[in-house]
Amino acid sequence: METENKKESRELKKQTAREENRKHWMAEEEKLYELWQKAYFPGGQEQLNRLAKQGKKPVRELIKLLIDPGTEFFELSRGAGFGINYELARDVPSAGLVTGLGKIHGNWAMIIANDSRVKAGAYLPINCKKHLRAQDIASECGLPCVYIADSAGGFLPMQDRIFPGKGQFGRFFFNMCRMSARGLKQYTLSTGGNTAGGAYIVYLACESIMIDKMAYSFLGGPPMVESAIGEVVSMEDLGGAKVHTGISGGADHFVRSQEEGIEKLRELLSFDPKQQLHIQRRKPRDPKVPVEHLYEILPKDIYRGINVRELIACIADDSEFSEYKRNYNPGRGDNIICGKIYIEGIPVGIVASNNNGVIYVDAARKAAEWVVRCCSQKIPILYIQSSPGYMVGTQEEYAGIGKYGSDMVRACACADVPKIQWVIGPDHGAANYGMCGRAYDPRFIFHTVRARTSVMSGQTAGFILTSLERANAKKAGKEMNEEAAQKFQEMMIEKYSREAHPFYTEARLYHDGTIPLKDSRRVLAMAFEVSLLTPISSSNFGNFKF
């Protein structure tokens, strides 16, 4: 009886913990939805009224009209630009730009649309970064680009940070040229002003559309023309839709409204060849464990370990997981779990942090070996990241953690199959590299509200930096005031914790979006589908194959 009571008590505690986890993550995701609302309605009703007077719809409404009925627009980086704290702008909602993936006539396309409610669609550094990231995804995945252009051009007060560099304004046009040359079509619908550099979004498109008495395109607007050559001219006569579709040839199609422009875009895209998936896909099956179970199994304590197999069961078709080296050195080798699953019929290799996530030598060896196997078999890889780093100490150093951890990093860097990173917990130190962080060119990175990305945890940073301050004081022949030391440590913990938060990292485009747990399987499946529209190259690991 006593044993039964203990068992019941244990089950009750487990159920209570799961309920607490669910409430916690649902509350955290409410904050995410609040952030999205700010992205959707910059400037509030006043800006909506201004658009209405101009005969314009908000840009996301245009995108909804553009994509196939009944399909979803997968928006990227909605949280970009918030709290960015430029000298002249604390917030740049959604970086003044809507980017994402939508299906048009059954084909995936990258959509890049200016939101003129944010700084008149002008480009600040974060806008440039977001625009370029969208083009990079399109280029890697072999997608056409659709530009809905309504921009004041470069944000002139910050010209030194948007104009002359490689990763800045001019790179948009370089990318358009290179993608067009590769056969990746570039289509532009101009719904407003496109001045100076912004005019090239119209001129460089494979086909461009301009709206009568709404769209304008010129290298220098009327004030610049008057200043430079003394000519007085209206916007319409200088670079309106009739000028560029009827006289200069700078644009190709004349329309009279945004709705007609969207119809024309859909018409143009209807002639694009049908996309094909470069992998054998089987019939999708729902998981036996619902994806909503994630809310219960992810502990609200971010640094508490999890059994990642439970998580995999929530995203895998039929909850099936073919695990690699299941019995390899338990407690050390199983801190990374490897194997294969199907996600909506797509075969995917898994490299996943497990338990407390610390990577031991044995786990690093297994992961590196598995990545090479996936590459040899041309299977895309999902990195499920929840690791605070590689194990430290003499035992691991003597065993070769530096060497085998480096092999894991090398395998990740050289893997030419599509890679996607999904961060579900701590994401610190070199584990960010070995588990395919931004520097290792994953096709997509998605964070959950539980993700925390920084060089180390707040607690560790607070301890190390306070110890250094104490040592520096001692060298100077002083004793550090312990109350001051405590305040300094708390300040460092707060700083690191704030900067590791997914909203902070998304604002700076270190990942492609914070996604609700309930959407995880669907978004990951979409990302793999899009990533496999281009053929997988042969393995980068030479003639050596398992």
Coordinates of C-alpha atoms in Angstrom, one line a residue:
M1 CA 0.0 0.0 0.0
E2 CA 2.8 2.4 0.9
T3 CA 4.5 1.7 -2.5
E4 CA 1.2 2.4 -4.3
N5 CA 0.8 5.7 -2.3
K6 CA 4.3 6.8 -3.3
K7 CA 3.5 5.9 -6.9
E8 CA 0.3 8.0 -6.8
S9 CA 2.1 10.9 -5.2
R10 CA 4.8 10.8 -7.9
E11 CA 2.2 10.8 -10.6
L12 CA 0.3 13.6 -9.0
K13 CA 3.5 15.7 -8.8
K14 CA 4.3 15.0 -12.4
Q15 CA 0.8 16.0 -13.5
T16 CA 1.0 19.2 -11.4
A17 CA 4.3 20.1 -12.9
R18 CA 2.9 19.5 -16.4
E19 CA 0.0 21.8 -15.7
E20 CA 2.3 24.5 -14.4
N21 CA 4.5 24.2 -17.5
R22 CA 1.4 24.5 -19.7
K23 CA 0.2 27.6 -17.9
H24 CA 3.6 29.2 -18.0
W25 CA 4.3 28.7 -21.7
M26 CA 0.8 29.7 -22.7
A27 CA 1.3 33.0 -20.7
E28 CA 4.7 33.5 -22.3
E29 CA 3.2 33.0 -25.8
E30 CA 0.6 35.7 -25.0
K31 CA 3.5 38.1 -24.9
L32 CA 4.5 36.9 -28.4
Y33 CA 1.0 37.5 -29.8
E34 CA 1.1 41.0 -28.2
L35 CA 4.4 41.7 -30.0
W36 CA 2.8 40.5 -33.3
Q37 CA -0.1 42.9 -32.8
K38 CA 2.4 45.8 -32.6
A39 CA 4.0 44.6 -35.8
Y40 CA 0.6 44.4 -37.6
F41 CA -0.6 47.9 -36.6
P42 CA 2.3 50.3 -36.5
G43 CA 1.0 53.8 -35.9
G44 CA -2.5 52.5 -35.0
Q45 CA -5.7 53.8 -36.5
E46 CA -4.1 57.1 -37.6
Q47 CA -1.9 55.3 -40.1
L48 CA -4.7 53.0 -41.3
N49 CA -6.7 56.2 -42.0
R50 CA -3.8 57.7 -43.9
L51 CA -3.6 54.6 -46.1
A52 CA -7.3 54.6 -46.8
K53 CA -7.2 58.2 -48.0
Q54 CA -4.5 57.1 -50.5
G55 CA -6.6 54.3 -51.7
K56 CA -4.2 51.7 -50.2
K57 CA -4.7 48.6 -48.1
P58 CA -2.3 47.5 -45.4
V59 CA 0.5 45.5 -46.9
R60 CA -0.5 42.2 -45.2
E61 CA -4.0 42.5 -46.7
L62 CA -2.4 42.7 -50.2
I63 CA -0.3 39.6 -49.4
K64 CA -3.4 37.7 -48.4
L65 CA -5.0 38.6 -51.8
L66 CA -1.8 37.6 -53.6
I67 CA -1.3 34.0 -52.2
D68 CA -3.6 31.1 -53.1
P69 CA -7.0 31.1 -51.4
G70 CA -7.1 28.9 -48.3
T71 CA -3.3 28.9 -47.9
E72 CA -1.2 30.5 -45.2
F73 CA 1.5 33.2 -45.4
F74 CA 4.4 32.1 -43.3
E75 CA 5.7 35.4 -42.1
L76 CA 9.4 35.7 -41.0
S77 CA 10.9 37.8 -38.3
R78 CA 7.8 39.7 -37.2
G79 CA 9.7 40.8 -34.1
A80 CA 12.5 42.4 -36.0
G81 CA 13.4 46.0 -35.1
F82 CA 11.7 46.2 -31.7
G83 CA 13.8 47.9 -29.0
I84 CA 16.6 48.3 -31.5
N85 CA 17.3 51.8 -30.0
Y86 CA 18.6 53.8 -33.0
E87 CA 19.4 57.4 -32.3
L88 CA 16.2 58.5 -34.2
A89 CA 14.0 55.5 -33.6
R90 CA 13.7 53.3 -30.5
D91 CA 11.3 50.8 -32.3
V92 CA 11.2 50.0 -36.0
P93 CA 8.1 47.7 -36.0
S94 CA 8.8 44.5 -37.9
A95 CA 11.8 46.4 -39.4
G96 CA 9.3 48.3 -41.6
L97 CA 9.2 45.3 -43.9
V98 CA 7.0 42.2 -44.3
T99 CA 8.8 39.1 -45.5
G100 CA 7.7 35.6 -45.8
L101 CA 6.8 32.5 -47.8
G102 CA 3.5 32.1 -49.6
K103 CA 2.1 29.8 -52.3
I104 CA 1.0 31.4 -55.6
H105 CA -0.5 29.0 -58.1
G106 CA 0.9 26.1 -56.0
N107 CA 4.5 27.4 -56.2
W108 CA 6.4 28.8 -53.2
A109 CA 7.5 32.4 -53.5
M110 CA 9.4 34.8 -51.2
I111 CA 7.4 38.0 -50.7
I112 CA 9.2 41.2 -49.6
A113 CA 6.9 44.1 -49.0
N114 CA 7.5 47.6 -47.6
D115 CA 5.2 48.8 -44.8
S116 CA 4.9 52.5 -45.5
R117 CA 3.4 53.1 -42.1
V118 CA 6.9 52.7 -40.6
K119 CA 9.2 55.7 -41.6
A120 CA 7.4 55.9 -45.0
G121 CA 9.0 52.5 -45.8
A122 CA 12.5 54.0 -45.6
Y123 CA 15.4 51.7 -45.0
L124 CA 17.3 51.7 -41.7
P125 CA 20.1 49.2 -41.0
I126 CA 17.7 46.6 -39.6
N127 CA 15.4 47.0 -42.6
C128 CA 18.4 46.3 -44.9
K129 CA 19.4 43.2 -42.9
K130 CA 15.8 41.8 -43.0
H131 CA 15.5 42.5 -46.8
L132 CA 18.9 40.7 -47.4
R133 CA 18.0 37.8 -45.2
A134 CA 14.8 37.2 -47.2
Q135 CA 16.8 37.3 -50.5
D136 CA 19.3 34.9 -49.1
I137 CA 16.6 32.4 -48.3
A138 CA 15.1 32.8 -51.7
S139 CA 18.5 32.3 -53.4
E140 CA 19.3 29.2 -51.3
C141 CA 15.9 27.6 -51.8
G142 CA 15.5 28.5 -55.5
L143 CA 12.4 30.7 -55.0
P144 CA 11.1 33.6 -57.1
C145 CA 10.9 36.9 -55.3
V146 CA 7.8 39.2 -55.3
Y147 CA 8.4 42.8 -54.2
I148 CA 5.6 45.0 -53.1
A149 CA 7.4 48.3 -53.2
D150 CA 6.4 51.5 -51.4
S151 CA 9.6 53.0 -49.9
A152 CA 11.1 56.4 -49.4
G153 CA 14.5 54.8 -50.1
G154 CA 17.5 55.0 -47.7
F155 CA 16.9 56.6 -44.3
L156 CA 19.2 59.6 -45.0
P157 CA 20.1 60.5 -41.4
M158 CA 21.8 57.1 -41.1
Q159 CA 23.3 57.0 -44.6
D160 CA 26.7 55.9 -43.4
R161 CA 25.1 52.7 -42.0
I162 CA 22.9 51.8 -45.0
F163 CA 24.7 52.9 -48.2
P164 CA 28.3 52.0 -48.8
G165 CA 28.8 48.5 -47.3
K166 CA 28.4 45.0 -48.8
G167 CA 25.6 44.0 -46.5
Q168 CA 23.6 47.2 -47.1
F169 CA 21.2 48.9 -49.5
G170 CA 23.1 48.3 -52.8
R171 CA 23.2 44.5 -52.2
F172 CA 19.5 44.3 -52.8
F173 CA 20.0 45.0 -56.4
F174 CA 23.1 42.9 -56.8
N175 CA 21.0 40.0 -55.5
M176 CA 18.1 40.7 -57.9
C177 CA 20.5 40.6 -60.8
R178 CA 22.2 37.4 -59.7
M179 CA 19.0 35.6 -59.0
S180 CA 17.4 36.7 -62.2
A181 CA 20.5 35.5 -64.1
R182 CA 20.0 32.1 -62.5
G183 CA 16.3 32.0 -63.6
L184 CA 14.8 32.9 -60.3
K185 CA 12.2 35.5 -61.4
Q186 CA 12.0 38.9 -59.8
Y187 CA 8.6 40.6 -59.9
T188 CA 7.8 44.0 -58.6
L189 CA 4.4 45.7 -57.9
S190 CA 5.0 49.4 -57.1
T191 CA 2.3 50.7 -54.8
G192 CA 3.9 54.0 -53.9
G193 CA 7.1 56.0 -54.2
N194 CA 10.4 54.4 -55.2
T195 CA 13.0 57.0 -55.1
A196 CA 16.8 57.0 -55.9
G197 CA 18.2 53.5 -55.1
G198 CA 14.7 52.2 -54.4
A199 CA 13.8 52.9 -58.0
Y200 CA 15.9 49.9 -59.0
I201 CA 13.4 47.6 -57.3
V202 CA 11.2 48.6 -60.3
Y203 CA 13.8 48.8 -63.0
L204 CA 15.7 45.6 -62.2
A205 CA 12.6 43.3 -61.9
C206 CA 12.1 40.7 -64.6
E207 CA 8.6 42.3 -64.9
S208 CA 7.3 45.2 -63.0
I209 CA 3.8 46.7 -62.5
M210 CA 3.0 50.3 -61.6
I211 CA -0.3 51.8 -60.4
D212 CA -1.8 54.9 -62.0
K213 CA -1.5 58.1 -59.9
M214 CA -0.2 56.0 -56.9
A215 CA 3.2 54.6 -58.0
Y216 CA 6.2 56.7 -58.8
S217 CA 9.8 55.8 -59.7
F218 CA 12.7 58.1 -60.3
L219 CA 16.4 58.4 -59.6
G220 CA 15.9 61.9 -58.2
G221 CA 12.5 63.3 -57.1
P222 CA 11.1 66.7 -58.1
P223 CA 13.0 68.6 -55.3
M224 CA 16.3 67.1 -56.4
V225 CA 15.6 67.8 -60.1
E226 CA 14.8 71.4 -59.3
S227 CA 17.9 71.7 -57.2
A228 CA 20.2 70.0 -59.7
I229 CA 19.0 71.4 -63.1
G230 CA 16.3 74.0 -62.2
E231 CA 13.5 72.0 -63.9
V232 CA 10.1 72.1 -62.1
V233 CA 8.2 68.9 -62.7
S234 CA 5.4 67.0 -60.9
M235 CA 5.9 63.5 -59.5
E236 CA 3.4 62.2 -62.1
D237 CA 5.1 63.8 -65.1
L238 CA 8.6 62.8 -63.8
G239 CA 8.1 59.2 -63.0
G240 CA 4.4 58.1 -62.8
A241 CA 3.0 54.8 -64.1
K242 CA 2.1 56.3 -67.5
V243 CA 5.6 57.6 -68.0
H244 CA 7.4 54.3 -67.2
T245 CA 4.9 52.0 -68.9
G246 CA 4.3 54.2 -72.0
I247 CA 7.4 56.3 -72.5
S248 CA 10.6 55.2 -70.8
G249 CA 9.9 51.5 -70.7
G250 CA 11.2 51.3 -67.1
A251 CA 8.1 49.3 -66.1
D252 CA 6.1 46.8 -68.0
H253 CA 2.4 46.8 -66.8
F254 CA 0.0 49.6 -66.1
V255 CA -2.8 49.1 -63.6
R256 CA -5.3 51.4 -61.9
S257 CA -5.5 50.0 -58.4
Q258 CA -3.7 47.8 -55.9
E259 CA -6.3 45.0 -56.4
E260 CA -5.7 45.1 -60.2
G261 CA -1.9 45.0 -59.5
I262 CA -2.3 41.9 -57.4
E263 CA -4.3 40.2 -60.1
K264 CA -1.6 41.1 -62.6
L265 CA 1.1 39.6 -60.3
R266 CA -0.8 36.4 -60.0
E267 CA -1.2 36.3 -63.8
L268 CA 2.6 36.7 -64.3
L269 CA 3.4 34.1 -61.7
S270 CA 1.0 31.6 -63.3
F271 CA 3.5 31.0 -66.2
D272 CA 6.3 29.9 -63.8
P273 CA 7.2 26.2 -64.1
K274 CA 5.9 23.9 -61.3
Q275 CA 8.3 23.4 -58.5
Q276 CA 9.4 19.9 -57.6
L277 CA 10.6 18.4 -54.3
H278 CA 14.1 16.9 -54.6
I279 CA 13.5 14.1 -52.2
Q280 CA 11.2 11.1 -52.0
R281 CA 8.2 12.1 -49.9
R282 CA 5.7 9.6 -48.5
K283 CA 2.1 10.1 -47.4
P284 CA 2.1 12.3 -44.2
R285 CA 0.7 10.9 -41.0
D286 CA -0.3 12.8 -37.9
P287 CA 1.8 12.2 -34.7
K288 CA 0.2 9.8 -32.2
V289 CA 1.2 12.4 -29.5
P290 CA -0.4 15.8 -30.2
V291 CA 2.0 18.7 -30.8
E292 CA 0.2 20.6 -28.0
H293 CA 1.9 18.1 -25.6
L294 CA 5.0 20.3 -25.9
Y295 CA 3.5 22.8 -23.6
E296 CA 3.5 20.2 -20.8
I297 CA 6.8 18.5 -21.3
L298 CA 9.0 21.6 -21.6
P299 CA 9.9 22.6 -18.1
K300 CA 9.4 26.3 -17.2
D301 CA 12.9 26.2 -15.7
I302 CA 14.9 26.7 -18.9
Y303 CA 18.0 25.0 -17.5
R304 CA 16.2 21.9 -16.5
G305 CA 17.0 18.9 -18.7
I306 CA 14.3 17.1 -20.8
N307 CA 13.9 13.8 -22.5
V308 CA 14.0 15.0 -26.0
R309 CA 12.5 11.7 -27.3
E310 CA 9.2 12.9 -25.8
L311 CA 9.5 16.1 -27.8
I312 CA 10.4 14.3 -31.0
A313 CA 7.2 12.2 -30.6
C314 CA 5.2 15.4 -30.9
I315 CA 6.5 16.4 -34.3
A316 CA 7.3 13.1 -36.0
D317 CA 4.8 11.4 -38.4
D318 CA 3.1 8.6 -36.4
S319 CA 5.4 9.6 -33.5
E320 CA 8.0 7.2 -35.0
F321 CA 11.7 7.8 -34.4
S322 CA 14.4 5.5 -35.8
E323 CA 17.2 6.2 -33.3
Y324 CA 20.9 5.8 -34.1
K325 CA 23.2 4.3 -31.4
R326 CA 20.4 4.2 -28.8
N327 CA 22.5 2.3 -26.2
Y328 CA 25.8 4.1 -26.8
N329 CA 27.4 5.1 -23.4
P330 CA 24.3 6.1 -21.4
G331 CA 24.8 9.3 -19.4
R332 CA 27.4 10.7 -21.8
G333 CA 26.7 9.5 -25.3
D334 CA 23.0 10.1 -25.1
N335 CA 23.3 13.8 -24.3
I336 CA 22.8 14.1 -28.0
I337 CA 20.2 12.0 -29.6
C338 CA 20.5 11.1 -33.4
G339 CA 18.2 9.3 -35.8
K340 CA 15.6 9.8 -38.5
I341 CA 12.0 10.8 -38.6
Y342 CA 9.4 11.9 -41.2
I343 CA 7.8 15.3 -40.9
E344 CA 4.7 15.5 -43.0
G345 CA 6.1 12.7 -45.2
I346 CA 9.6 14.3 -45.6
P347 CA 12.5 12.2 -44.3
V348 CA 14.7 14.2 -41.8
G349 CA 17.8 13.4 -39.8
I350 CA 17.8 14.5 -36.2
V351 CA 20.6 15.9 -34.0
A352 CA 19.0 16.8 -30.7
S353 CA 20.2 17.9 -27.3
N354 CA 19.1 15.6 -24.5
N355 CA 19.0 15.5 -20.7
N356 CA 20.8 18.6 -19.4
G357 CA 22.2 19.2 -22.9
V358 CA 25.9 19.4 -21.9
I359 CA 27.9 17.9 -24.7
Y360 CA 30.4 15.2 -23.7
V361 CA 33.1 13.7 -25.9
D362 CA 31.1 10.6 -26.7
A363 CA 28.0 12.7 -27.7
A364 CA 30.2 14.9 -29.9
R365 CA 31.7 11.9 -31.7
K366 CA 28.3 10.4 -32.3
A367 CA 26.8 13.7 -33.6
A368 CA 29.7 14.3 -36.1
E369 CA 29.5 10.7 -37.4
W370 CA 25.7 11.0 -37.8
V371 CA 25.9 14.3 -39.8
V372 CA 28.4 12.7 -42.2
R373 CA 26.0 9.8 -42.6
C374 CA 23.0 12.2 -43.4
C375 CA 25.1 14.0 -45.9
S376 CA 26.2 10.8 -47.6
Q377 CA 22.5 9.8 -47.9
K378 CA 21.4 13.3 -48.9
I379 CA 18.9 13.6 -46.0
P380 CA 18.2 17.1 -44.5
I381 CA 19.0 17.7 -40.9
L382 CA 17.0 19.2 -38.0
Y383 CA 19.1 20.4 -35.1
I384 CA 17.1 20.6 -32.0
Q385 CA 19.1 22.8 -29.7
S386 CA 18.9 22.9 -26.0
S387 CA 22.6 22.8 -24.9
P388 CA 24.5 25.2 -22.6
G389 CA 27.8 24.1 -24.1
Y390 CA 30.6 21.5 -24.3
M391 CA 31.7 19.8 -21.1
V392 CA 34.7 21.4 -19.4
G393 CA 37.3 20.0 -16.9
T394 CA 40.4 17.8 -17.0
Q395 CA 38.6 14.6 -17.7
E396 CA 36.9 15.9 -20.8
E397 CA 40.0 17.8 -22.0
Y398 CA 42.2 14.7 -21.7
A399 CA 39.5 12.7 -23.5
G400 CA 39.6 15.2 -26.4
I401 CA 36.6 17.4 -26.1
G402 CA 38.4 20.1 -28.0
K403 CA 39.2 17.8 -30.9
Y404 CA 35.9 15.9 -31.1
G405 CA 33.8 19.0 -30.4
S406 CA 35.7 20.6 -33.3
D407 CA 34.8 17.6 -35.5
M408 CA 31.2 18.2 -34.7
V409 CA 31.6 21.9 -35.7
R410 CA 33.5 20.8 -38.8
A411 CA 30.7 18.4 -39.8
C412 CA 28.1 21.0 -39.4
A413 CA 30.1 23.6 -41.4
C414 CA 30.7 21.2 -44.3
A415 CA 27.2 19.6 -44.4
D416 CA 25.7 20.6 -47.7
V417 CA 22.3 19.1 -47.0
P418 CA 19.5 21.6 -45.9
K419 CA 19.9 22.3 -42.2
I420 CA 17.3 23.8 -39.9
Q421 CA 17.9 24.8 -36.3
W422 CA 15.0 24.8 -33.8
V423 CA 16.0 26.2 -30.4
I424 CA 14.0 24.9 -27.4
G425 CA 16.2 25.9 -24.5
P426 CA 19.7 27.1 -23.7
D427 CA 21.9 27.9 -26.7
H428 CA 25.3 28.9 -25.4
G429 CA 28.9 29.0 -26.3
A430 CA 30.4 26.6 -28.9
A431 CA 27.3 24.5 -28.7
N432 CA 25.6 27.2 -30.8
Y433 CA 28.2 26.4 -33.5
G434 CA 28.2 22.6 -33.3
M435 CA 24.3 22.7 -33.2
C436 CA 24.1 24.9 -36.4
G437 CA 23.6 28.5 -35.2
R438 CA 23.4 31.5 -37.5
A439 CA 27.1 31.4 -38.4
Y440 CA 26.7 27.9 -39.9
D441 CA 24.2 28.8 -42.6
P442 CA 21.1 26.9 -41.7
R443 CA 18.3 27.4 -44.2
F444 CA 16.1 28.6 -41.3
I445 CA 16.4 29.1 -37.5
F446 CA 13.3 29.1 -35.4
H447 CA 13.1 29.8 -31.7
T448 CA 10.5 29.0 -29.1
V449 CA 9.7 31.3 -26.2
R450 CA 11.9 29.0 -24.1
A451 CA 15.1 29.6 -26.2
R452 CA 18.0 31.6 -24.8
T453 CA 20.9 32.4 -27.0
S454 CA 24.1 34.0 -25.6
V455 CA 27.8 33.2 -25.2
M456 CA 27.0 31.9 -21.7
S457 CA 24.1 31.9 -19.2
G458 CA 23.4 34.9 -17.1
Q459 CA 24.4 33.1 -13.9
T460 CA 27.8 32.0 -15.4
A461 CA 28.5 35.4 -16.8
G462 CA 27.6 37.1 -13.5
F463 CA 30.0 34.8 -11.6
I464 CA 32.9 35.1 -14.0
L465 CA 32.7 38.8 -14.5
T466 CA 32.3 39.5 -10.8
S467 CA 35.4 37.2 -10.1
L468 CA 37.4 39.2 -12.6
E469 CA 36.3 42.5 -11.0
R470 CA 37.4 41.1 -7.6
A471 CA 40.7 39.9 -9.0
N472 CA 41.4 43.4 -10.6
A473 CA 40.6 45.1 -7.3
K474 CA 43.1 42.8 -5.5
K475 CA 45.8 43.6 -8.1
A476 CA 45.2 47.3 -7.4
G477 CA 45.7 46.5 -3.6
K478 CA 42.0 47.1 -2.8
E479 CA 39.2 44.9 -1.5
M480 CA 36.0 44.8 -3.5
N481 CA 33.0 45.9 -1.6
E482 CA 30.8 42.8 -1.3
E483 CA 27.6 44.7 -1.5
A484 CA 28.9 46.4 -4.7
A485 CA 30.0 42.9 -5.9
Q486 CA 26.6 41.5 -5.4
K487 CA 24.9 44.4 -7.3
F488 CA 27.4 44.0 -10.1
Q489 CA 26.7 40.3 -10.3
E490 CA 22.9 40.9 -10.4
M491 CA 23.4 43.5 -13.1
M492 CA 25.4 41.1 -15.3
I493 CA 22.8 38.3 -14.8
E494 CA 20.0 40.7 -15.8
K495 CA 22.0 41.9 -18.8
Y496 CA 22.8 38.5 -20.2
S497 CA 19.4 37.1 -19.5
R498 CA 17.7 40.0 -21.3
E499 CA 20.1 39.8 -24.3
A500 CA 19.5 36.0 -24.6
H501 CA 15.7 36.3 -24.8
P502 CA 14.2 35.3 -28.2
F503 CA 12.5 38.7 -28.6
Y504 CA 15.9 40.4 -28.2
T505 CA 17.6 38.1 -30.6
E506 CA 14.8 38.2 -33.2
A507 CA 14.7 42.0 -33.0
R508 CA 18.3 41.8 -34.3
L509 CA 17.6 39.0 -36.8
Y510 CA 19.8 36.4 -35.2
H511 CA 17.0 34.0 -36.1
D512 CA 14.0 33.9 -38.4
G513 CA 11.2 34.0 -35.9
T514 CA 9.8 33.0 -32.6
I515 CA 7.1 30.4 -33.2
P516 CA 4.4 29.1 -30.9
L517 CA 4.9 25.5 -29.7
K518 CA 1.6 24.4 -31.3
D519 CA 2.8 25.6 -34.7
S520 CA 6.2 23.9 -34.5
R521 CA 5.5 20.8 -36.6
R522 CA 3.7 22.7 -39.3
V523 CA 6.4 25.4 -39.6
L524 CA 9.3 22.9 -39.6
A525 CA 7.5 20.9 -42.3
M526 CA 7.1 24.0 -44.4
A527 CA 10.7 25.0 -43.9
F528 CA 12.0 21.6 -45.1
E529 CA 9.6 21.5 -48.0
V530 CA 10.9 24.9 -49.2
S531 CA 14.5 23.9 -48.5
L532 CA 14.2 20.9 -50.8
L533 CA 13.1 22.8 -53.9
T534 CA 16.7 22.8 -55.0
P535 CA 18.7 19.6 -55.5
I536 CA 21.0 18.4 -52.7
S537 CA 24.7 18.5 -53.8
S538 CA 27.0 15.6 -53.3
S539 CA 28.7 15.2 -49.9
N540 CA 31.5 17.6 -49.0
F541 CA 33.3 14.8 -47.2
G542 CA 35.3 13.7 -50.3
N543 CA 35.4 10.0 -51.2
F544 CA 35.0 8.9 -47.6
K545 CA 31.5 7.5 -47.1
F546 CA 30.1 5.3 -44.5

